[in-house]
Tab-separated table of C-alpha atoms (C1' of nucleotides) in Angstrom:
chain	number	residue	atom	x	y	z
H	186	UNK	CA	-14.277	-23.141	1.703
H	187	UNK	CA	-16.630	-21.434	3.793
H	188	UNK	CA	-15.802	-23.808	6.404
H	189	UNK	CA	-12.073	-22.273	6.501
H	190	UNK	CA	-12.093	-19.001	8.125
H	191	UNK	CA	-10.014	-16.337	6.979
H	192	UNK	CA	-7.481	-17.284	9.375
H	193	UNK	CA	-6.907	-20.687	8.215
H	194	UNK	CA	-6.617	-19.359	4.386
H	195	UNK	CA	-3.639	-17.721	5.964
H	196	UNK	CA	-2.286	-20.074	7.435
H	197	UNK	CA	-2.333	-22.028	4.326
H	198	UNK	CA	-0.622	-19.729	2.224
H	199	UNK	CA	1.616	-19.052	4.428
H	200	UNK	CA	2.769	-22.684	5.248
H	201	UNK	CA	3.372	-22.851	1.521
H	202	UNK	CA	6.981	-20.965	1.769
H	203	UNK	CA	9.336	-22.478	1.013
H	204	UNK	CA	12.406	-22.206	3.580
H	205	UNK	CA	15.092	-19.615	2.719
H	206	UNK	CA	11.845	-17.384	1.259
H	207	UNK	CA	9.882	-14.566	2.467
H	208	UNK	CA	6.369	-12.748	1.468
H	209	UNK	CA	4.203	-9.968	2.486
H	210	UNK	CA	0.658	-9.128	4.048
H	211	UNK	CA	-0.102	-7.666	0.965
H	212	UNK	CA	0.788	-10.658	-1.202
H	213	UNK	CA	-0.843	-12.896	0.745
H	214	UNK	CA	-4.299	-10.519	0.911
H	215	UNK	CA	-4.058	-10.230	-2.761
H	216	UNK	CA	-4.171	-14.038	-3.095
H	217	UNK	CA	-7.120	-14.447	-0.756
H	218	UNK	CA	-8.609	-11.640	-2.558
H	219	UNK	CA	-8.654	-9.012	0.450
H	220	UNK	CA	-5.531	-7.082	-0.585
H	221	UNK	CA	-7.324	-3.581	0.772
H	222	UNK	CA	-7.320	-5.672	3.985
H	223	UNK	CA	-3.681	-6.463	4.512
H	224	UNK	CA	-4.572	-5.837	8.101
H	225	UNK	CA	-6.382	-8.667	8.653
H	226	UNK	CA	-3.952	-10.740	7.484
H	227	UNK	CA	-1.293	-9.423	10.027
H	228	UNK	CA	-4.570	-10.315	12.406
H	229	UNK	CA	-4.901	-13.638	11.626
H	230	UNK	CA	-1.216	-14.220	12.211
H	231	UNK	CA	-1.438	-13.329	15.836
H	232	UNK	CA	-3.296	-16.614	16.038
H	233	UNK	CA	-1.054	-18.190	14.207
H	234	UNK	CA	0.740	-19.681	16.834
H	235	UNK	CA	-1.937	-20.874	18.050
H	236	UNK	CA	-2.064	-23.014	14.479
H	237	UNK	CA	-1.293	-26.534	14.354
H	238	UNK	CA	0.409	-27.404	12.664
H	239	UNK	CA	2.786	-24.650	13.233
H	240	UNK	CA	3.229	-21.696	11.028
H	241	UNK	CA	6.168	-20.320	9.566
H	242	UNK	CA	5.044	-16.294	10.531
H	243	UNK	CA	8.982	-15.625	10.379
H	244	UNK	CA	8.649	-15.700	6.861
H	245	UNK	CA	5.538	-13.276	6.225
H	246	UNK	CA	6.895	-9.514	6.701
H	247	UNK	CA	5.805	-5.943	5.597
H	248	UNK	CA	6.030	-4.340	2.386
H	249	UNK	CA	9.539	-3.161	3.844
H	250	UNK	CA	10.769	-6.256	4.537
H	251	UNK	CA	10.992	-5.171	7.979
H	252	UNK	CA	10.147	-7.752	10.786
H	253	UNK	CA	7.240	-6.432	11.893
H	254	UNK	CA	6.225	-8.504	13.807
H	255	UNK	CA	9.435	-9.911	15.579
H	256	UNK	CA	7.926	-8.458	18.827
H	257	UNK	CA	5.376	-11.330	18.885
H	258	UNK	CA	7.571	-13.931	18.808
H	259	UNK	CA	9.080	-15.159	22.450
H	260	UNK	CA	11.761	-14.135	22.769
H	261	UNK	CA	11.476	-11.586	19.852
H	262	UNK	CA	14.607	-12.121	18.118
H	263	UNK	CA	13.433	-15.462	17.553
H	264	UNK	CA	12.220	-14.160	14.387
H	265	UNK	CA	15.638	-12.916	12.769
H	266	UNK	CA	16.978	-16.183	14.356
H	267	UNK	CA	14.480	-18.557	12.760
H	268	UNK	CA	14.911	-16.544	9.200
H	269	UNK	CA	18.945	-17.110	9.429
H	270	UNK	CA	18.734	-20.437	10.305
H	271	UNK	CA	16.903	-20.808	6.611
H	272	UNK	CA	19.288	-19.020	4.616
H	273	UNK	CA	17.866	-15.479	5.196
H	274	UNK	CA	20.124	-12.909	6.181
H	275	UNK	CA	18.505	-10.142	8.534
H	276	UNK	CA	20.058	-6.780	9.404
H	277	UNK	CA	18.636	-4.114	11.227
H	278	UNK	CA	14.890	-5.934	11.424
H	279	UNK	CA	14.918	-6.064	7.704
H	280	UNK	CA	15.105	-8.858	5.401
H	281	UNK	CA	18.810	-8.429	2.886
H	282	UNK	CA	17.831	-8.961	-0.341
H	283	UNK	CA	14.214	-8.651	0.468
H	284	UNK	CA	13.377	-8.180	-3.252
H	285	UNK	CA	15.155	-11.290	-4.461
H	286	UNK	CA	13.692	-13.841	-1.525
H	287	UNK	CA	10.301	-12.075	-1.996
H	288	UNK	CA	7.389	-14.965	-2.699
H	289	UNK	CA	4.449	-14.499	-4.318
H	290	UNK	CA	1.461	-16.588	-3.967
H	291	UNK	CA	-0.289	-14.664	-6.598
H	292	UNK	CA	2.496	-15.680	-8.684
H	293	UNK	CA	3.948	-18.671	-7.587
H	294	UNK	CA	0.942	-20.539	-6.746
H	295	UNK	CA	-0.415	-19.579	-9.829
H	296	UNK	CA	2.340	-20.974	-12.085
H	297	UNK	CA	1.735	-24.786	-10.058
H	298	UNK	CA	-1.909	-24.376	-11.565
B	289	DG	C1'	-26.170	-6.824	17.953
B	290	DA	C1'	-22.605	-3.229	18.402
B	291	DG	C1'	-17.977	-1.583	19.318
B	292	DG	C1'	-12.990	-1.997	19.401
B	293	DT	C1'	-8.745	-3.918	17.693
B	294	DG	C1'	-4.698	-4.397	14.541
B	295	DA	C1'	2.273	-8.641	12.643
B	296	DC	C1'	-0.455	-3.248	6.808
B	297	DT	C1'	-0.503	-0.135	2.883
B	298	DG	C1'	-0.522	4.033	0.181
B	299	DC	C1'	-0.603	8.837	-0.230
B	300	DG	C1'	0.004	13.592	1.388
B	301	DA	C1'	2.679	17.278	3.834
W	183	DC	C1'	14.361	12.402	3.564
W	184	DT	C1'	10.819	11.400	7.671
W	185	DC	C1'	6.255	11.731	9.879
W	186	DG	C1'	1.235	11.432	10.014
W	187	DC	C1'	-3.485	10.189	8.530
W	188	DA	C1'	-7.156	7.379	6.701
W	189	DG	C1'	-9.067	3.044	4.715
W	190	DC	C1'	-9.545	-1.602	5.049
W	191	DC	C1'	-12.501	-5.818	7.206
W	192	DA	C1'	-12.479	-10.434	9.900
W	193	DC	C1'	-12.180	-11.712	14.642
W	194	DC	C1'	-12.885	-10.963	19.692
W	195	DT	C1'	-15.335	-9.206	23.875
DNA sequence: GAGGTGACTGCGA
DNA sequence: CTCGCAGCCACCT
């Protein structure tokens, strides 16, 4: 919906992981059909706390499955913290078992359709 | 209206 | 293996 900025398409995907899950930028582009602008994504996430409701950005990390991002949280290990606290184990900035939590929304959100 | 920014990604050296 | 460069495009000033 034209109406929805690319922001709030986001947002929306990104409220739709489940707890204990993770995803990347790219994943998420892909769905919204901008995967050559992962960036923008990451963008639009720097809002995202700004969202209401609020949005799980703990669970969208790089390719890696490296918290990125973990420095724009307050305080920044609130990140790893938040991802524990689901079921997600986090060493070193990195997501364990990154492959195994990894969500789709190409995938998964295609499979509800 | 134009310019700058960036929570990324992939490829090359 | 690690490091660096370029492309990508919506949002902000």
């Amino acid at each position: 919906m034209d109406r929805a900025s690319f922001f709030d398409q986001v947002y929306q995907v990104v409220r739709l992981i489940p707890a204990g899950r993770v995803t990347s930028f790219g994943a998420i582009a892909a769905y919204l059909g901008t995967k050559g602008s992962s960036r923008m994504v990451g963008y639009a996430m720097n809002g995202s706390f700004a969202a209401d409701p609020h949005v799980p950005a703990q669970r969208v990390v790089n390719r890696n499955g490296l918290l990125t991002g973990k420095f724009h949280f307050h305080p920044p290990e609130l990140m790893q913290q938040l991802l524990e606290s689901e079921g997600v184990k986090v060493e070193d900035d990195k997501v364990v078992n990154f492959k195994s939590l990894f969500w789709d929304p190409a995938i998964e959100l295609d499979l509800e359709r």
